[in-house]
PDB file of C-alpha atoms in Angstrom:
ATOM      1  CA  MET Q   1      37.461  12.618 -50.026  1.00  0.00           C
ATOM      2  CA  THR Q   2      41.090  11.630 -49.514  1.00  0.00           C
ATOM      3  CA  THR Q   3      41.989   8.185 -48.222  1.00  0.00           C
ATOM      4  CA  THR Q   4      45.046   8.093 -45.985  1.00  0.00           C
ATOM      5  CA  HIS Q   5      47.131   4.936 -45.752  1.00  0.00           C
ATOM      6  CA  ILE Q   6      49.853   4.165 -43.265  1.00  0.00           C
ATOM      7  CA  SER Q   7      52.189   2.939 -46.005  1.00  0.00           C
ATOM      8  CA  ALA Q   8      52.158   1.741 -49.594  1.00  0.00           C
ATOM      9  CA  THR Q   9      52.292  -1.853 -48.313  1.00  0.00           C
ATOM     10  CA  SER Q  10      49.297  -1.397 -46.005  1.00  0.00           C
ATOM     11  CA  PRO Q  11      46.144  -0.418 -47.860  1.00  0.00           C
ATOM     12  CA  THR Q  12      44.201  -0.189 -44.598  1.00  0.00           C
ATOM     13  CA  THR Q  13      42.673   3.186 -43.897  1.00  0.00           C
ATOM     14  CA  PRO Q  14      42.968   4.322 -40.267  1.00  0.00           C
ATOM     15  CA  ALA Q  15      39.778   4.020 -38.222  1.00  0.00           C
ATOM     16  CA  THR Q  16      37.484   6.947 -37.687  1.00  0.00           C
ATOM     17  CA  PRO Q  17      38.111   8.837 -34.445  1.00  0.00           C
ATOM     18  CA  ALA Q  18      34.887   7.413 -32.962  1.00  0.00           C
ATOM     19  CA  ASP Q  19      35.829   3.840 -33.888  1.00  0.00           C
ATOM     20  CA  ALA Q  20      39.353   4.352 -32.549  1.00  0.00           C
ATOM     21  CA  ALA Q  21      38.016   5.763 -29.271  1.00  0.00           C
ATOM     22  CA  ALA Q  22      35.664   2.787 -28.848  1.00  0.00           C
ATOM     23  CA  PHE Q  23      38.462   0.314 -29.598  1.00  0.00           C
ATOM     24  CA  PHE Q  24      40.973   1.857 -27.185  1.00  0.00           C
ATOM     25  CA  ALA Q  25      38.361   2.279 -24.437  1.00  0.00           C
ATOM     26  CA  ALA Q  26      37.510  -1.411 -24.835  1.00  0.00           C
ATOM     27  CA  ARG Q  27      41.182  -2.408 -24.586  1.00  0.00           C
ATOM     28  CA  LEU Q  28      41.455  -0.527 -21.299  1.00  0.00           C
ATOM     29  CA  ALA Q  29      38.336  -2.300 -20.027  1.00  0.00           C
ATOM     30  CA  PHE Q  30      39.727  -5.722 -20.974  1.00  0.00           C
ATOM     31  CA  GLN Q  31      43.418  -5.296 -20.140  1.00  0.00           C
ATOM     32  CA  ALA Q  32      45.638  -3.819 -17.443  1.00  0.00           C
ATOM     33  CA  ASP Q  33      49.391  -3.384 -17.594  1.00  0.00           C
ATOM     34  CA  VAL Q  34      51.769  -4.679 -14.933  1.00  0.00           C
ATOM     35  CA  SER Q  35      52.511  -1.197 -13.609  1.00  0.00           C
ATOM     36  CA  ASP Q  36      48.832  -0.480 -12.957  1.00  0.00           C
ATOM     37  CA  VAL Q  37      48.306  -3.907 -11.362  1.00  0.00           C
ATOM     38  CA  HIS Q  38      51.362  -3.365  -9.147  1.00  0.00           C
ATOM     39  CA  ALA Q  39      50.131   0.083  -8.085  1.00  0.00           C
ATOM     40  CA  ALA Q  40      46.692  -1.322  -7.234  1.00  0.00           C
ATOM     41  CA  LEU Q  41      48.179  -4.193  -5.213  1.00  0.00           C
ATOM     42  CA  GLU Q  42      50.386  -1.750  -3.307  1.00  0.00           C
ATOM     43  CA  THR Q  43      47.275  -0.010  -1.949  1.00  0.00           C
ATOM     44  CA  GLY Q  44      46.362  -3.147  -0.011  1.00  0.00           C
ATOM     45  CA  ALA Q  45      42.813  -2.993  -1.397  1.00  0.00           C
ATOM     46  CA  PRO Q  46      43.168  -3.454  -5.164  1.00  0.00           C
ATOM     47  CA  GLY Q  47      39.512  -4.286  -5.804  1.00  0.00           C
ATOM     48  CA  PHE Q  48      40.334  -7.485  -7.707  1.00  0.00           C
ATOM     49  CA  VAL Q  49      41.761 -10.966  -7.277  1.00  0.00           C
ATOM     50  CA  LEU Q  50      44.984 -11.584  -9.212  1.00  0.00           C
ATOM     51  CA  ILE Q  51      45.032 -15.053 -10.788  1.00  0.00           C
ATOM     52  CA  ASP Q  52      48.203 -16.825 -11.933  1.00  0.00           C
ATOM     53  CA  SER Q  53      46.880 -19.209 -14.586  1.00  0.00           C
ATOM     54  CA  ARG Q  54      50.158 -21.094 -15.178  1.00  0.00           C
ATOM     55  CA  GLY Q  55      50.888 -24.691 -14.222  1.00  0.00           C
ATOM     56  CA  GLU Q  56      52.431 -25.950 -10.997  1.00  0.00           C
ATOM     57  CA  ALA Q  57      56.075 -25.874 -12.149  1.00  0.00           C
ATOM     58  CA  ALA Q  58      55.773 -22.262 -13.319  1.00  0.00           C
ATOM     59  CA  TRP Q  59      54.011 -21.239 -10.089  1.00  0.00           C
ATOM     60  CA  ALA Q  60      56.791 -22.835  -8.023  1.00  0.00           C
ATOM     61  CA  GLN Q  61      59.450 -21.071 -10.090  1.00  0.00           C
ATOM     62  CA  GLY Q  62      58.108 -17.612  -9.257  1.00  0.00           C
ATOM     63  CA  ARG Q  63      54.876 -15.633  -9.003  1.00  0.00           C
ATOM     64  CA  VAL Q  64      53.439 -12.249  -8.146  1.00  0.00           C
ATOM     65  CA  PRO Q  65      53.173 -12.027  -4.339  1.00  0.00           C
ATOM     66  CA  GLY Q  66      49.536 -12.249  -3.309  1.00  0.00           C
ATOM     67  CA  ALA Q  67      48.387 -13.920  -6.518  1.00  0.00           C
ATOM     68  CA  LEU Q  68      46.048 -16.898  -6.358  1.00  0.00           C
ATOM     69  CA  HIS Q  69      47.206 -19.980  -8.257  1.00  0.00           C
ATOM     70  CA  LEU Q  70      44.443 -21.335 -10.483  1.00  0.00           C
ATOM     71  CA  PRO Q  71      45.655 -23.011 -13.681  1.00  0.00           C
ATOM     72  CA  THR Q  72      43.451 -22.365 -16.698  1.00  0.00           C
ATOM     73  CA  ALA Q  73      42.430 -26.017 -17.011  1.00  0.00           C
ATOM     74  CA  GLU Q  74      41.016 -25.908 -13.455  1.00  0.00           C
ATOM     75  CA  ILE Q  75      39.074 -22.636 -13.602  1.00  0.00           C
ATOM     76  CA  ALA Q  76      35.721 -24.122 -14.616  1.00  0.00           C
ATOM     77  CA  GLN Q  77      35.810 -26.644 -11.748  1.00  0.00           C
ATOM     78  CA  ARG Q  78      37.419 -24.594  -8.962  1.00  0.00           C
ATOM     79  CA  ALA Q  79      36.731 -20.885  -9.506  1.00  0.00           C
ATOM     80  CA  ALA Q  80      33.393 -20.755  -7.695  1.00  0.00           C
ATOM     81  CA  HIS Q  81      35.014 -22.323  -4.594  1.00  0.00           C
ATOM     82  CA  LEU Q  82      37.995 -19.967  -4.574  1.00  0.00           C
ATOM     83  CA  VAL Q  83      36.904 -16.627  -6.035  1.00  0.00           C
ATOM     84  CA  ASP Q  84      33.879 -14.534  -5.090  1.00  0.00           C
ATOM     85  CA  PRO Q  85      31.952 -13.898  -8.326  1.00  0.00           C
ATOM     86  CA  ALA Q  86      31.225 -10.350  -7.149  1.00  0.00           C
ATOM     87  CA  VAL Q  87      34.941  -9.475  -7.135  1.00  0.00           C
ATOM     88  CA  PRO Q  88      36.651  -8.684 -10.451  1.00  0.00           C
ATOM     89  CA  VAL Q  89      39.500 -10.916 -11.593  1.00  0.00           C
ATOM     90  CA  VAL Q  90      42.796 -10.069 -13.297  1.00  0.00           C
ATOM     91  CA  THR Q  91      44.574 -12.982 -14.973  1.00  0.00           C
ATOM     92  CA  TYR Q  92      48.218 -13.393 -15.918  1.00  0.00           C
ATOM     93  CA  CYS Q  93      50.425 -16.039 -17.465  1.00  0.00           C
ATOM     94  CA  TRP Q  94      53.996 -16.045 -18.834  1.00  0.00           C
ATOM     95  CA  GLY Q  95      54.129 -13.009 -21.088  1.00  0.00           C
ATOM     96  CA  PRO Q  96      53.267 -11.431 -24.408  1.00  0.00           C
ATOM     97  CA  GLY Q  97      54.276 -14.564 -26.322  1.00  0.00           C
ATOM     98  CA  CYS Q  98      51.704 -16.639 -24.442  1.00  0.00           C
ATOM     99  CA  ASP Q  99      47.921 -16.418 -24.628  1.00  0.00           C
ATOM    100  CA  GLY Q 100      47.356 -18.374 -21.410  1.00  0.00           C
ATOM    101  CA  ALA Q 101      46.071 -15.297 -19.566  1.00  0.00           C
ATOM    102  CA  THR Q 102      43.642 -14.673 -22.425  1.00  0.00           C
ATOM    103  CA  ARG Q 103      42.321 -18.248 -22.197  1.00  0.00           C
ATOM    104  CA  ALA Q 104      42.026 -17.895 -18.419  1.00  0.00           C
ATOM    105  CA  ALA Q 105      40.172 -14.582 -18.767  1.00  0.00           C
ATOM    106  CA  LEU Q 106      37.796 -16.199 -21.247  1.00  0.00           C
ATOM    107  CA  ALA Q 107      37.134 -19.074 -18.821  1.00  0.00           C
ATOM    108  CA  PHE Q 108      36.301 -16.606 -16.028  1.00  0.00           C
ATOM    109  CA  ALA Q 109      34.102 -14.503 -18.324  1.00  0.00           C
ATOM    110  CA  ARG Q 110      32.156 -17.608 -19.356  1.00  0.00           C
ATOM    111  CA  LEU Q 111      31.508 -18.252 -15.655  1.00  0.00           C
ATOM    112  CA  GLY Q 112      30.087 -14.740 -15.228  1.00  0.00           C
ATOM    113  CA  TYR Q 113      33.094 -12.986 -13.679  1.00  0.00           C
ATOM    114  CA  ARG Q 114      34.182  -9.465 -14.556  1.00  0.00           C
ATOM    115  CA  VAL Q 115      37.717  -9.983 -15.773  1.00  0.00           C
ATOM    116  CA  ARG Q 116      40.766  -8.278 -17.232  1.00  0.00           C
ATOM    117  CA  GLU Q 117      44.039  -9.645 -18.522  1.00  0.00           C
ATOM    118  CA  MET Q 118      47.369  -8.357 -17.183  1.00  0.00           C
ATOM    119  CA  ILE Q 119      49.309  -7.721 -20.370  1.00  0.00           C
ATOM    120  CA  GLY Q 120      52.983  -8.587 -20.241  1.00  0.00           C
ATOM    121  CA  GLY Q 121      52.470 -11.390 -17.713  1.00  0.00           C
ATOM    122  CA  ILE Q 122      55.068 -12.446 -15.190  1.00  0.00           C
ATOM    123  CA  GLU Q 123      57.780 -11.670 -17.752  1.00  0.00           C
ATOM    124  CA  TYR Q 124      57.094  -7.946 -17.779  1.00  0.00           C
ATOM    125  CA  TRP Q 125      56.260  -7.934 -14.070  1.00  0.00           C
ATOM    126  CA  THR Q 126      59.800  -9.215 -13.459  1.00  0.00           C
ATOM    127  CA  ARG Q 127      61.397  -7.025 -16.131  1.00  0.00           C
ATOM    128  CA  GLU Q 128      59.896  -3.903 -14.561  1.00  0.00           C
ATOM    129  CA  GLY Q 129      61.586  -4.773 -11.271  1.00  0.00           C
ATOM    130  CA  PHE Q 130      58.496  -5.739  -9.279  1.00  0.00           C
ATOM    131  CA  PRO Q 131      58.754  -8.376  -6.513  1.00  0.00           C
ATOM    132  CA  VAL Q 132      58.564 -12.072  -7.389  1.00  0.00           C
ATOM    133  CA  GLU Q 133      57.890 -14.745  -4.797  1.00  0.00           C
ATOM    134  CA  GLY Q 134      59.661 -18.045  -5.348  1.00  0.00           C
ATOM    135  CA  PRO Q 135      61.481 -20.879  -3.611  1.00  0.00           C
ATOM    136  CA  ASN Q 136      63.972 -18.432  -2.030  1.00  0.00           C
ATOM    137  CA  GLY Q 137      61.362 -15.981  -0.782  1.00  0.00           C
ATOM    138  CA  VAL Q 138      60.535 -12.644  -2.370  1.00  0.00           C
ATOM    139  CA  VAL Q 139      63.157 -11.174  -4.689  1.00  0.00           C
ATOM    140  CA  ARG Q 140      63.369  -8.060  -6.838  1.00  0.00           C
ATOM    141  CA  ARG Q 141      65.586  -7.748  -9.853  1.00  0.00           C
ATOM    142  CA  ALA Q 142      66.732  -4.450 -11.264  1.00  0.00           C
ATOM    143  CA  ALA Q 143      64.299  -3.030 -13.804  1.00  0.00           C
ATOM    144  CA  ASP Q 144      65.149  -3.648 -17.439  1.00  0.00           C
ATOM    145  CA  PRO Q 145      65.767  -0.182 -18.972  1.00  0.00           C
ATOM    146  CA  LEU Q 146      64.013  -1.371 -22.148  1.00  0.00           C
ATOM    147  CA  THR Q 147      60.721  -1.811 -20.250  1.00  0.00           C
ATOM    148  CA  ALA Q 148      60.875   0.662 -17.351  1.00  0.00           C
ATOM    149  CA  PRO Q 149      62.661   3.954 -16.749  1.00  0.00           C
ATOM    150  CA  VAL Q 150      65.807   3.692 -14.654  1.00  0.00           C
ATOM    151  CA  GLY Q 151      65.248   4.983 -11.125  1.00  0.00           C
ATOM    152  CA  SER Q 152      61.468   5.331 -11.389  1.00  0.00           C
ATOM    153  CA  ALA Q 153      58.603   3.108 -10.313  1.00  0.00           C
ATOM    154  CA  HIS Q 154      56.576   3.859 -13.454  1.00  0.00           C
ATOM    155  CA  CYS Q 155      56.821   5.458 -16.862  1.00  0.00           C
ATOM    156  CA  ALA Q 156      54.506   8.380 -15.981  1.00  0.00           C
ATOM    157  CA  CYS Q 157      52.458   7.789 -19.113  1.00  0.00           C
TER     158      CYS Q 157
END
């Protein structure tokens, strides 16, 4: 049997196809990207509640229109009063350099909610040109060509 390595500096053998399929299926069950969340919200009946888990100053600075503000530290005390446990939750925070959405998702899961994390957070939401609600109303910036194709609403992947 031959062992295949990615590089001489990485002695890790790639996963079996079955293990890889299980891993990637799990990621899709636990995470959603900003493009998919945006598309679901645009339907008017996304089938989930979008939770902004950031603090008050961040919320005031700008947020996804229609999101519910519930900072991570308040989830355990307030979630049952604000979010129907029968409705799935999608959490977001600042972006890929922040694990706030992960902590928020964990807090919801511990309370018995079905939950996913929106990867990329408000950073990638904004960078992909989606609307942001803030002190001056709802604004849209041009999409960053490093994160979204120019002239298209999604990457068609």
